[in-house]
Amino acid sequence: MRRTVFNEDHEAFRETLRAFIEAEVVPVYDEWFAAGQAPRDFYYKLGELGIFGINVPEEFGGAGLDSHKFEAVLYEETARAGVQFGGSGVHVLLALPYIKMLATDEQKKRYLPKFVTGEEMWAIAMTEPGTGSDLAGMKTTAKLSEDGTHYVLNGAKTFITGGVHADKVIVCARTSAPREDDRRFGISLFAVDTESEGYSVGRKLDKLGLRTSDTAELAFVDVKVPVEDLLGEENKGFSYLGHNLASERWGIAYGAYAQAKAAVRFATQYVQERTVFGKPVAHFQNTKFELAACQAEVDAAEAVADRATEALDAGELTPAEAASAKLFCTEVAHRVIDRCLQLHGGYGYMNEYPIARLYADNRVNRIYGGTSEIMKSIIAKNMGL
């Protein structure tokens, strides 16, 4: 089918990105995989390539664009090559929208130039041990000092992607007790410098997939955060978090679609090269039917992902539509990648084959950003059920 979502600029970016991946990532990716993270200096290369500045205003060193389509190309090209860009996705997809939406002009002047170059990598810390998706139940606190110059941050966070290499972390913390009629009240957001005294990185978590993306536990013991690093208004953090969920879920949906598309590519190549009983695996009817069914699902996911992308760029992607796109694309990717791995036989279970890594990487898509069950609840509520 002819796609209309991308133009010549996007395709030129795709060519540049594909060449970069082949030259800078593929040759060393096994080393990253074994180490469990991408090296810190890789993010400087992404900064030089302009990846971090696409949606940053020109006055701060960015390209000044207001589109997620370049991110979509990035999802497709990394999936196609069977690689990940470490924890950099959080830097752009999650942290940047909060900076653009909440930061004052003075804060943007301090934050964004180093954001663009990769000199300062950002992460976001929401989840706490024992709370999971219940963000209103967070225990981390930020108390305003008596002289009003800083907040004192105490608590712990977990599952923080990019947490090992982060230079700045947007930390969600309680600045006031919840109200009886609104337990979401009282949460605020802070841009915390990871070099602050009392800030510490705990375990780098040993994940099933996304092995090159550093994910960590964080702890705060009497960390002083200047009042100048409060993002937005005090106690309104929960509403801010909800505002950016649509774009976050779009990213997961689009990434899942791209993974499913890549899985069909990997499987198609493999069955044409692999010989069984004197014939290529692609010769057998079951192989043809399986891949045909997978391709049909990928076509449908592509249509959903493209529609969501257009809606997001137009500022019209609703929470329910984002939930629907995430639910559909992640479930499609789950089915397609599993079937494509099956076509690899025993080799599909070996990490030296990209399909095995893709299988592990994909599994989290139905968990983070809101589980599939939560997506169904959002969709059902929107249906009046």
mmCIF file of C-alpha atoms in Angstrom:
data_model
loop_
_atom_site.group_PDB
_atom_site.id
_atom_site.type_symbol
_atom_site.label_atom_id
_atom_site.label_comp_id
_atom_site.label_asym_id
_atom_site.label_seq_id
_atom_site.Cartn_x
_atom_site.Cartn_y
_atom_site.Cartn_z
ATOM 1 C CA MET A 1 0.000 0.000 0.000
ATOM 2 C CA ARG A 2 1.163 3.533 -0.718
ATOM 3 C CA ARG A 3 1.985 5.448 2.449
ATOM 4 C CA THR A 4 1.461 9.187 2.688
ATOM 5 C CA VAL A 5 2.783 9.803 6.182
ATOM 6 C CA PHE A 6 6.381 10.570 5.112
ATOM 7 C CA ASN A 7 7.803 13.146 2.694
ATOM 8 C CA GLU A 8 11.211 13.643 1.024
ATOM 9 C CA ASP A 9 12.745 15.135 4.168
ATOM 10 C CA HIS A 10 11.797 12.074 6.187
ATOM 11 C CA GLU A 11 13.200 9.740 3.555
ATOM 12 C CA ALA A 12 16.469 11.699 3.405
ATOM 13 C CA PHE A 13 16.694 11.393 7.178
ATOM 14 C CA ARG A 14 16.040 7.660 6.837
ATOM 15 C CA GLU A 15 18.985 7.256 4.453
ATOM 16 C CA THR A 16 21.306 9.183 6.768
ATOM 17 C CA LEU A 17 20.124 7.242 9.796
ATOM 18 C CA ARG A 18 20.461 3.862 8.073
ATOM 19 C CA ALA A 19 24.057 4.655 7.076
ATOM 20 C CA PHE A 20 24.828 5.811 10.626
ATOM 21 C CA ILE A 21 23.437 2.608 12.135
ATOM 22 C CA GLU A 22 25.434 0.439 9.746
ATOM 23 C CA ALA A 23 28.659 2.316 10.471
ATOM 24 C CA GLU A 24 28.379 3.200 14.176
ATOM 25 C CA VAL A 25 26.032 0.695 15.792
ATOM 26 C CA VAL A 26 25.883 -2.680 14.040
ATOM 27 C CA PRO A 27 29.646 -3.409 14.288
ATOM 28 C CA VAL A 28 29.708 -2.905 18.083
ATOM 29 C CA TYR A 29 26.168 -3.872 19.067
ATOM 30 C CA ASP A 30 27.164 -7.284 20.413
ATOM 31 C CA GLU A 31 29.537 -5.522 22.812
ATOM 32 C CA TRP A 32 26.732 -3.266 24.019
ATOM 33 C CA PHE A 33 24.463 -6.270 24.424
ATOM 34 C CA ALA A 34 27.035 -8.079 26.565
ATOM 35 C CA ALA A 35 27.708 -4.974 28.660
ATOM 36 C CA GLY A 36 24.008 -4.324 29.213
ATOM 37 C CA GLN A 37 24.160 -0.708 28.061
ATOM 38 C CA ALA A 38 25.298 1.588 25.295
ATOM 39 C CA PRO A 39 28.478 3.562 26.070
ATOM 40 C CA ARG A 40 28.011 7.125 27.292
ATOM 41 C CA ASP A 41 29.957 8.639 24.392
ATOM 42 C CA PHE A 42 27.470 7.171 21.913
ATOM 43 C CA TYR A 43 24.962 9.797 23.000
ATOM 44 C CA TYR A 44 27.340 12.546 21.900
ATOM 45 C CA LYS A 45 27.267 10.976 18.432
ATOM 46 C CA LEU A 46 23.475 11.064 18.445
ATOM 47 C CA GLY A 47 23.687 14.721 19.426
ATOM 48 C CA GLU A 48 26.048 15.438 16.530
ATOM 49 C CA LEU A 49 23.674 13.647 14.174
ATOM 50 C CA GLY A 50 20.879 15.952 15.317
ATOM 51 C CA ILE A 51 18.661 13.233 16.789
ATOM 52 C CA PHE A 52 18.097 15.075 20.062
ATOM 53 C CA GLY A 53 17.335 18.478 18.580
ATOM 54 C CA ILE A 54 14.673 17.719 15.990
ATOM 55 C CA ASN A 55 11.803 19.019 18.137
ATOM 56 C CA VAL A 56 13.828 21.584 20.102
ATOM 57 C CA PRO A 57 13.356 25.281 19.179
ATOM 58 C CA GLU A 58 16.108 26.784 17.017
ATOM 59 C CA GLU A 59 17.028 29.371 19.643
ATOM 60 C CA PHE A 60 18.284 26.532 21.844
ATOM 61 C CA GLY A 61 20.239 24.743 19.138
ATOM 62 C CA GLY A 62 17.526 22.509 17.717
ATOM 63 C CA ALA A 63 15.862 22.168 14.334
ATOM 64 C CA GLY A 64 12.637 23.777 15.518
ATOM 65 C CA LEU A 65 10.339 21.148 14.040
ATOM 66 C CA ASP A 66 7.052 20.113 15.618
ATOM 67 C CA SER A 67 6.557 16.598 14.343
ATOM 68 C CA HIS A 68 6.934 13.026 15.582
ATOM 69 C CA LYS A 69 7.489 11.626 12.104
ATOM 70 C CA PHE A 70 11.261 11.710 12.385
ATOM 71 C CA GLU A 71 10.939 9.682 15.589
ATOM 72 C CA ALA A 72 8.763 7.249 13.628
ATOM 73 C CA VAL A 73 11.562 6.831 11.075
ATOM 74 C CA LEU A 74 13.961 6.221 13.949
ATOM 75 C CA TYR A 75 11.733 3.443 15.309
ATOM 76 C CA GLU A 76 11.563 1.793 11.895
ATOM 77 C CA GLU A 77 15.279 1.961 11.172
ATOM 78 C CA THR A 78 16.494 0.705 14.550
ATOM 79 C CA ALA A 79 14.003 -2.176 14.413
ATOM 80 C CA ARG A 80 15.022 -2.964 10.832
ATOM 81 C CA ALA A 81 18.650 -3.291 11.917
ATOM 82 C CA GLY A 82 17.778 -5.227 15.072
ATOM 83 C CA VAL A 83 19.369 -2.637 17.378
ATOM 84 C CA GLN A 84 18.427 -0.178 20.112
ATOM 85 C CA PHE A 85 19.892 3.260 20.856
ATOM 86 C CA GLY A 86 20.339 2.562 24.551
ATOM 87 C CA GLY A 87 18.285 4.732 26.886
ATOM 88 C CA SER A 88 18.119 7.672 24.504
ATOM 89 C CA GLY A 89 14.457 7.115 23.695
ATOM 90 C CA VAL A 90 13.430 8.363 27.139
ATOM 91 C CA HIS A 91 15.585 11.455 26.638
ATOM 92 C CA VAL A 92 13.563 12.529 23.596
ATOM 93 C CA LEU A 93 10.149 10.868 23.811
ATOM 94 C CA LEU A 94 9.486 11.267 27.542
ATOM 95 C CA ALA A 95 11.671 14.002 29.023
ATOM 96 C CA LEU A 96 11.583 16.597 26.238
ATOM 97 C CA PRO A 97 7.785 17.105 26.198
ATOM 98 C CA TYR A 98 7.865 18.006 29.901
ATOM 99 C CA ILE A 99 10.692 20.485 29.405
ATOM 100 C CA LYS A 100 8.932 22.132 26.465
ATOM 101 C CA MET A 101 5.576 22.220 28.244
ATOM 102 C CA LEU A 102 6.623 23.217 31.760
ATOM 103 C CA ALA A 103 10.033 24.890 31.770
ATOM 104 C CA THR A 104 10.289 28.656 32.055
ATOM 105 C CA ASP A 105 12.362 30.594 29.502
ATOM 106 C CA GLU A 106 15.183 30.744 32.038
ATOM 107 C CA GLN A 107 15.031 26.994 32.585
ATOM 108 C CA LYS A 108 14.974 26.259 28.852
ATOM 109 C CA LYS A 109 18.107 28.368 28.407
ATOM 110 C CA ARG A 110 19.817 26.242 31.057
ATOM 111 C CA TYR A 111 18.479 22.850 30.009
ATOM 112 C CA LEU A 112 17.989 22.638 26.262
ATOM 113 C CA PRO A 113 21.388 23.501 24.703
ATOM 114 C CA LYS A 114 23.061 20.634 26.599
ATOM 115 C CA PHE A 115 20.027 18.433 25.940
ATOM 116 C CA VAL A 116 20.511 18.838 22.190
ATOM 117 C CA THR A 117 24.215 17.976 22.199
ATOM 118 C CA GLY A 118 23.880 14.973 24.505
ATOM 119 C CA GLU A 119 26.078 16.690 27.070
ATOM 120 C CA GLU A 120 23.226 16.251 29.530
ATOM 121 C CA MET A 121 21.122 13.126 29.180
ATOM 122 C CA TRP A 122 17.684 13.148 30.797
ATOM 123 C CA ALA A 123 15.505 10.448 32.327
ATOM 124 C CA ILE A 124 12.190 10.535 34.168
ATOM 125 C CA ALA A 125 11.527 8.892 37.519
ATOM 126 C CA MET A 126 7.902 8.039 38.260
ATOM 127 C CA THR A 127 7.629 4.400 39.349
ATOM 128 C CA GLU A 128 8.419 3.388 42.915
ATOM 129 C CA PRO A 129 8.921 -0.019 44.520
ATOM 130 C CA GLY A 130 5.478 -1.368 45.354
ATOM 131 C CA THR A 131 3.416 1.235 43.493
ATOM 132 C CA GLY A 132 3.654 0.181 39.824
ATOM 133 C CA SER A 133 1.029 2.031 37.800
ATOM 134 C CA ASP A 134 -0.496 3.630 40.923
ATOM 135 C CA LEU A 135 1.402 6.908 40.688
ATOM 136 C CA ALA A 136 -0.923 8.566 43.200
ATOM 137 C CA GLY A 137 0.459 6.167 45.800
ATOM 138 C CA MET A 138 4.038 7.410 45.533
ATOM 139 C CA LYS A 139 5.945 7.948 48.800
ATOM 140 C CA THR A 140 8.900 10.049 47.623
ATOM 141 C CA THR A 141 8.670 13.506 49.198
ATOM 142 C CA ALA A 142 10.047 16.967 48.487
ATOM 143 C CA LYS A 143 9.814 19.353 51.446
ATOM 144 C CA LEU A 144 10.386 23.070 50.987
ATOM 145 C CA SER A 145 13.199 24.367 53.192
ATOM 146 C CA GLU A 146 12.497 26.952 55.881
ATOM 147 C CA ASP A 147 14.306 29.669 53.949
ATOM 148 C CA GLY A 148 12.389 28.775 50.773
ATOM 149 C CA THR A 149 15.513 28.362 48.619
ATOM 150 C CA HIS A 150 15.305 24.632 47.945
ATOM 151 C CA TYR A 151 13.352 21.421 48.388
ATOM 152 C CA VAL A 152 14.685 18.423 50.309
ATOM 153 C CA LEU A 153 14.063 15.235 48.348
ATOM 154 C CA ASN A 154 13.778 11.797 50.001
ATOM 155 C CA GLY A 155 12.616 8.486 48.591
ATOM 156 C CA ALA A 156 13.328 5.823 45.988
ATOM 157 C CA LYS A 157 12.417 5.008 42.386
ATOM 158 C CA THR A 158 12.735 1.879 40.283
ATOM 159 C CA PHE A 159 12.569 0.792 36.611
ATOM 160 C CA ILE A 160 14.157 4.100 35.558
ATOM 161 C CA THR A 161 15.244 3.749 31.941
ATOM 162 C CA GLY A 162 18.377 5.755 31.228
ATOM 163 C CA GLY A 163 18.967 5.999 34.964
ATOM 164 C CA VAL A 164 22.602 4.899 34.896
ATOM 165 C CA HIS A 165 23.836 7.471 32.387
ATOM 166 C CA ALA A 166 21.393 10.273 33.247
ATOM 167 C CA ASP A 167 22.759 13.717 34.099
ATOM 168 C CA LYS A 168 19.320 15.165 34.838
ATOM 169 C CA VAL A 169 16.233 13.303 36.018
ATOM 170 C CA ILE A 170 12.666 14.586 36.153
ATOM 171 C CA VAL A 171 11.613 13.281 39.558
ATOM 172 C CA CYS A 172 7.986 13.021 40.638
ATOM 173 C CA ALA A 173 7.568 13.623 44.361
ATOM 174 C CA ARG A 174 4.961 14.588 46.911
ATOM 175 C CA THR A 175 5.082 18.205 48.017
ATOM 176 C CA SER A 176 1.740 17.995 49.828
ATOM 177 C CA ALA A 177 -0.418 15.267 51.323
ATOM 178 C CA PRO A 178 -3.216 13.920 49.118
ATOM 179 C CA ARG A 179 -6.701 15.264 49.704
ATOM 180 C CA GLU A 180 -9.479 13.018 50.910
ATOM 181 C CA ASP A 181 -11.403 13.632 47.703
ATOM 182 C CA ASP A 182 -8.343 13.658 45.410
ATOM 183 C CA ARG A 183 -5.399 11.389 46.165
ATOM 184 C CA ARG A 184 -3.696 12.641 42.995
ATOM 185 C CA PHE A 185 -3.225 16.099 44.482
ATOM 186 C CA GLY A 186 0.146 17.033 45.928
ATOM 187 C CA ILE A 187 2.591 15.675 43.347
ATOM 188 C CA SER A 188 5.213 17.959 41.802
ATOM 189 C CA LEU A 189 7.945 17.557 39.199
ATOM 190 C CA PHE A 190 11.593 18.505 39.631
ATOM 191 C CA ALA A 191 14.644 18.588 37.362
ATOM 192 C CA VAL A 192 17.220 16.927 39.594
ATOM 193 C CA ASP A 193 20.961 17.046 38.951
ATOM 194 C CA THR A 194 22.388 13.533 39.366
ATOM 195 C CA GLU A 195 25.599 14.990 40.818
ATOM 196 C CA SER A 196 23.670 16.316 43.828
ATOM 197 C CA GLU A 197 24.778 15.151 47.251
ATOM 198 C CA GLY A 198 22.513 12.373 48.529
ATOM 199 C CA TYR A 199 21.532 11.243 45.036
ATOM 200 C CA SER A 200 22.605 7.692 44.245
ATOM 201 C CA VAL A 201 22.145 5.087 41.529
ATOM 202 C CA GLY A 202 21.444 1.616 42.887
ATOM 203 C CA ARG A 203 21.345 -1.591 40.899
ATOM 204 C CA LYS A 204 21.458 -1.573 37.137
ATOM 205 C CA LEU A 205 18.530 -3.904 36.650
ATOM 206 C CA ASP A 206 18.990 -7.178 34.795
ATOM 207 C CA LYS A 207 16.122 -7.141 32.287
ATOM 208 C CA LEU A 208 14.702 -9.842 30.037
ATOM 209 C CA GLY A 209 14.943 -7.575 26.987
ATOM 210 C CA LEU A 210 16.110 -4.116 25.926
ATOM 211 C CA ARG A 211 19.524 -5.203 27.132
ATOM 212 C CA THR A 212 21.383 -2.156 25.819
ATOM 213 C CA SER A 213 19.052 0.251 27.601
ATOM 214 C CA ASP A 214 20.366 1.032 31.096
ATOM 215 C CA THR A 215 17.574 0.713 33.656
ATOM 216 C CA ALA A 216 18.250 1.442 37.298
ATOM 217 C CA GLU A 217 17.033 1.973 40.826
ATOM 218 C CA LEU A 218 17.477 5.479 42.239
ATOM 219 C CA ALA A 219 17.633 6.701 45.836
ATOM 220 C CA PHE A 220 17.375 10.207 47.303
ATOM 221 C CA VAL A 221 18.594 11.016 50.804
ATOM 222 C CA ASP A 222 18.155 14.681 51.742
ATOM 223 C CA VAL A 223 18.875 15.798 48.177
ATOM 224 C CA LYS A 224 18.710 19.569 47.878
ATOM 225 C CA VAL A 225 16.841 20.694 44.779
ATOM 226 C CA PRO A 226 16.878 24.466 44.104
ATOM 227 C CA VAL A 227 13.425 26.007 43.788
ATOM 228 C CA GLU A 228 14.565 27.151 40.344
ATOM 229 C CA ASP A 229 14.362 23.502 39.240
ATOM 230 C CA LEU A 230 10.675 23.000 40.017
ATOM 231 C CA LEU A 231 8.951 22.190 36.717
ATOM 232 C CA GLY A 232 5.535 23.789 36.401
ATOM 233 C CA GLU A 233 3.400 24.559 39.416
ATOM 234 C CA GLU A 234 3.653 22.863 42.770
ATOM 235 C CA ASN A 235 1.134 20.058 43.464
ATOM 236 C CA LYS A 236 -0.081 19.842 39.856
ATOM 237 C CA GLY A 237 2.324 17.156 38.706
ATOM 238 C CA PHE A 238 -0.248 14.427 38.213
ATOM 239 C CA SER A 239 -2.147 16.435 35.629
ATOM 240 C CA TYR A 240 1.125 17.089 33.801
ATOM 241 C CA LEU A 241 1.907 13.383 33.745
ATOM 242 C CA GLY A 242 -1.471 12.621 32.227
ATOM 243 C CA HIS A 243 -1.025 15.293 29.571
ATOM 244 C CA ASN A 244 1.929 13.512 27.960
ATOM 245 C CA LEU A 245 0.642 9.944 28.171
ATOM 246 C CA ALA A 246 -0.830 10.065 24.661
ATOM 247 C CA SER A 247 2.553 10.775 23.045
ATOM 248 C CA GLU A 248 4.262 8.171 25.220
ATOM 249 C CA ARG A 249 1.741 5.519 24.217
ATOM 250 C CA TRP A 250 2.019 6.540 20.586
ATOM 251 C CA GLY A 251 5.757 5.892 20.810
ATOM 252 C CA ILE A 252 5.228 2.423 22.232
ATOM 253 C CA ALA A 253 2.594 1.638 19.610
ATOM 254 C CA TYR A 254 4.760 2.814 16.738
ATOM 255 C CA GLY A 255 7.810 1.025 18.079
ATOM 256 C CA ALA A 256 5.830 -2.211 18.377
ATOM 257 C CA TYR A 257 4.579 -1.913 14.794
ATOM 258 C CA ALA A 258 8.160 -1.327 13.608
ATOM 259 C CA GLN A 259 9.318 -4.424 15.492
ATOM 260 C CA ALA A 260 6.595 -6.552 13.904
ATOM 261 C CA LYS A 261 7.567 -5.284 10.458
ATOM 262 C CA ALA A 262 11.216 -6.098 11.156
ATOM 263 C CA ALA A 263 10.300 -9.583 12.392
ATOM 264 C CA VAL A 264 8.627 -10.408 9.063
ATOM 265 C CA ARG A 265 11.738 -9.145 7.267
ATOM 266 C CA PHE A 266 14.048 -11.306 9.404
ATOM 267 C CA ALA A 267 11.863 -14.387 8.997
ATOM 268 C CA THR A 268 11.462 -13.936 5.241
ATOM 269 C CA GLN A 269 15.226 -13.740 4.783
ATOM 270 C CA TYR A 270 15.821 -16.726 7.017
ATOM 271 C CA VAL A 271 13.341 -19.110 5.394
ATOM 272 C CA GLN A 272 14.731 -18.306 1.954
ATOM 273 C CA GLU A 273 18.261 -19.177 3.059
ATOM 274 C CA ARG A 274 17.574 -22.124 5.401
ATOM 275 C CA THR A 275 17.284 -25.534 3.749
ATOM 276 C CA VAL A 276 15.333 -28.466 5.232
ATOM 277 C CA PHE A 277 14.808 -31.852 3.531
ATOM 278 C CA GLY A 278 16.677 -30.510 0.538
ATOM 279 C CA LYS A 279 14.395 -27.516 0.042
ATOM 280 C CA PRO A 280 14.349 -23.914 1.311
ATOM 281 C CA VAL A 281 11.967 -23.530 4.265
ATOM 282 C CA ALA A 282 10.208 -20.868 2.174
ATOM 283 C CA HIS A 283 9.130 -23.602 -0.250
ATOM 284 C CA PHE A 284 6.645 -25.146 2.181
ATOM 285 C CA GLN A 285 3.036 -24.003 2.149
ATOM 286 C CA ASN A 286 2.884 -23.573 5.915
ATOM 287 C CA THR A 287 5.770 -21.111 5.759
ATOM 288 C CA LYS A 288 4.086 -19.088 3.030
ATOM 289 C CA PHE A 289 0.761 -19.037 4.861
ATOM 290 C CA GLU A 290 2.330 -18.053 8.193
ATOM 291 C CA LEU A 291 4.280 -15.173 6.695
ATOM 292 C CA ALA A 292 1.312 -14.047 4.629
ATOM 293 C CA ALA A 293 -0.837 -13.903 7.759
ATOM 294 C CA CYS A 294 1.892 -11.993 9.591
ATOM 295 C CA GLN A 295 2.221 -9.516 6.727
ATOM 296 C CA ALA A 296 -1.513 -8.865 6.782
ATOM 297 C CA GLU A 297 -1.339 -8.069 10.505
ATOM 298 C CA VAL A 298 1.642 -5.774 9.958
ATOM 299 C CA ASP A 299 -0.262 -3.949 7.205
ATOM 300 C CA ALA A 300 -3.124 -3.332 9.615
ATOM 301 C CA ALA A 301 -0.768 -2.178 12.382
ATOM 302 C CA GLU A 302 0.948 0.170 9.943
ATOM 303 C CA ALA A 303 -2.369 1.815 9.125
ATOM 304 C CA VAL A 304 -3.173 2.255 12.819
ATOM 305 C CA ALA A 305 0.321 3.583 13.591
ATOM 306 C CA ASP A 306 0.263 6.039 10.690
ATOM 307 C CA ARG A 307 -3.182 7.322 11.614
ATOM 308 C CA ALA A 308 -2.070 7.860 15.207
ATOM 309 C CA THR A 309 1.043 9.677 14.002
ATOM 310 C CA GLU A 310 -0.970 12.093 11.898
ATOM 311 C CA ALA A 311 -3.360 12.719 14.779
ATOM 312 C CA LEU A 312 -0.495 13.306 17.216
ATOM 313 C CA ASP A 313 1.200 15.806 14.915
ATOM 314 C CA ALA A 314 -2.111 17.610 14.503
ATOM 315 C CA GLY A 315 -2.575 17.755 18.282
ATOM 316 C CA GLU A 316 -5.709 15.633 18.005
ATOM 317 C CA LEU A 317 -4.652 12.244 19.420
ATOM 318 C CA THR A 318 -6.988 11.570 22.346
ATOM 319 C CA PRO A 319 -6.040 9.390 25.339
ATOM 320 C CA ALA A 320 -8.532 6.733 24.217
ATOM 321 C CA GLU A 321 -7.182 6.719 20.650
ATOM 322 C CA ALA A 322 -3.615 6.451 21.931
ATOM 323 C CA ALA A 323 -4.656 3.567 24.188
ATOM 324 C CA SER A 324 -6.346 1.838 21.267
ATOM 325 C CA ALA A 325 -3.274 2.225 19.052
ATOM 326 C CA LYS A 326 -0.996 0.933 21.796
ATOM 327 C CA LEU A 327 -3.227 -2.040 22.556
ATOM 328 C CA PHE A 328 -3.609 -3.043 18.918
ATOM 329 C CA CYS A 329 -0.025 -2.567 17.769
ATOM 330 C CA THR A 330 1.553 -4.230 20.794
ATOM 331 C CA GLU A 331 -0.763 -7.227 20.587
ATOM 332 C CA VAL A 332 -0.081 -7.561 16.847
ATOM 333 C CA ALA A 333 3.668 -7.392 17.478
ATOM 334 C CA HIS A 334 3.367 -10.072 20.150
ATOM 335 C CA ARG A 335 1.643 -12.474 17.760
ATOM 336 C CA VAL A 336 3.764 -11.696 14.711
ATOM 337 C CA ILE A 337 7.151 -11.885 16.421
ATOM 338 C CA ASP A 338 6.255 -15.165 18.111
ATOM 339 C CA ARG A 339 5.247 -16.734 14.787
ATOM 340 C CA CYS A 340 8.338 -15.407 13.030
ATOM 341 C CA LEU A 341 10.564 -16.843 15.740
ATOM 342 C CA GLN A 342 8.831 -20.200 15.293
ATOM 343 C CA LEU A 343 9.808 -20.176 11.629
ATOM 344 C CA HIS A 344 13.456 -19.926 12.676
ATOM 345 C CA GLY A 345 13.207 -23.192 14.579
ATOM 346 C CA GLY A 346 15.870 -23.709 17.240
ATOM 347 C CA TYR A 347 18.010 -20.903 15.856
ATOM 348 C CA GLY A 348 15.256 -18.461 16.736
ATOM 349 C CA TYR A 349 16.023 -19.098 20.390
ATOM 350 C CA MET A 350 19.663 -18.065 20.037
ATOM 351 C CA ASN A 351 20.592 -14.469 20.889
ATOM 352 C CA GLU A 352 22.948 -14.284 17.929
ATOM 353 C CA TYR A 353 19.852 -14.034 15.734
ATOM 354 C CA PRO A 354 18.009 -10.699 15.813
ATOM 355 C CA ILE A 355 14.612 -12.405 16.063
ATOM 356 C CA ALA A 356 15.515 -13.763 19.518
ATOM 357 C CA ARG A 357 16.493 -10.328 20.802
ATOM 358 C CA LEU A 358 13.423 -8.826 19.205
ATOM 359 C CA TYR A 359 11.224 -11.383 20.964
ATOM 360 C CA ALA A 360 12.636 -10.363 24.349
ATOM 361 C CA ASP A 361 12.637 -6.633 23.592
ATOM 362 C CA ASN A 362 9.017 -6.662 22.473
ATOM 363 C CA ARG A 363 7.561 -8.249 25.606
ATOM 364 C CA VAL A 364 7.676 -5.087 27.715
ATOM 365 C CA ASN A 365 5.516 -3.169 25.219
ATOM 366 C CA ARG A 366 2.373 -4.669 26.743
ATOM 367 C CA ILE A 367 3.489 -3.628 30.229
ATOM 368 C CA TYR A 368 5.104 -0.187 30.335
ATOM 369 C CA GLY A 369 3.284 3.001 29.495
ATOM 370 C CA GLY A 370 0.213 1.272 30.929
ATOM 371 C CA THR A 371 -0.521 -2.440 30.635
ATOM 372 C CA SER A 372 -2.816 -3.871 27.972
ATOM 373 C CA GLU A 373 -5.425 -4.314 30.695
ATOM 374 C CA ILE A 374 -5.272 -0.613 31.549
ATOM 375 C CA MET A 375 -5.545 0.255 27.846
ATOM 376 C CA LYS A 376 -8.726 -1.830 27.654
ATOM 377 C CA SER A 377 -10.127 0.000 30.673
ATOM 378 C CA ILE A 378 -9.446 3.388 29.068
ATOM 379 C CA ILE A 379 -11.039 2.324 25.793
ATOM 380 C CA ALA A 380 -14.072 0.843 27.560
ATOM 381 C CA LYS A 381 -14.584 3.999 29.612
ATOM 382 C CA ASN A 382 -14.474 6.069 26.422
ATOM 383 C CA MET A 383 -17.182 3.776 25.021
ATOM 384 C CA GLY A 384 -19.388 4.635 27.980
ATOM 385 C CA LEU A 385 -19.009 1.204 29.548
#
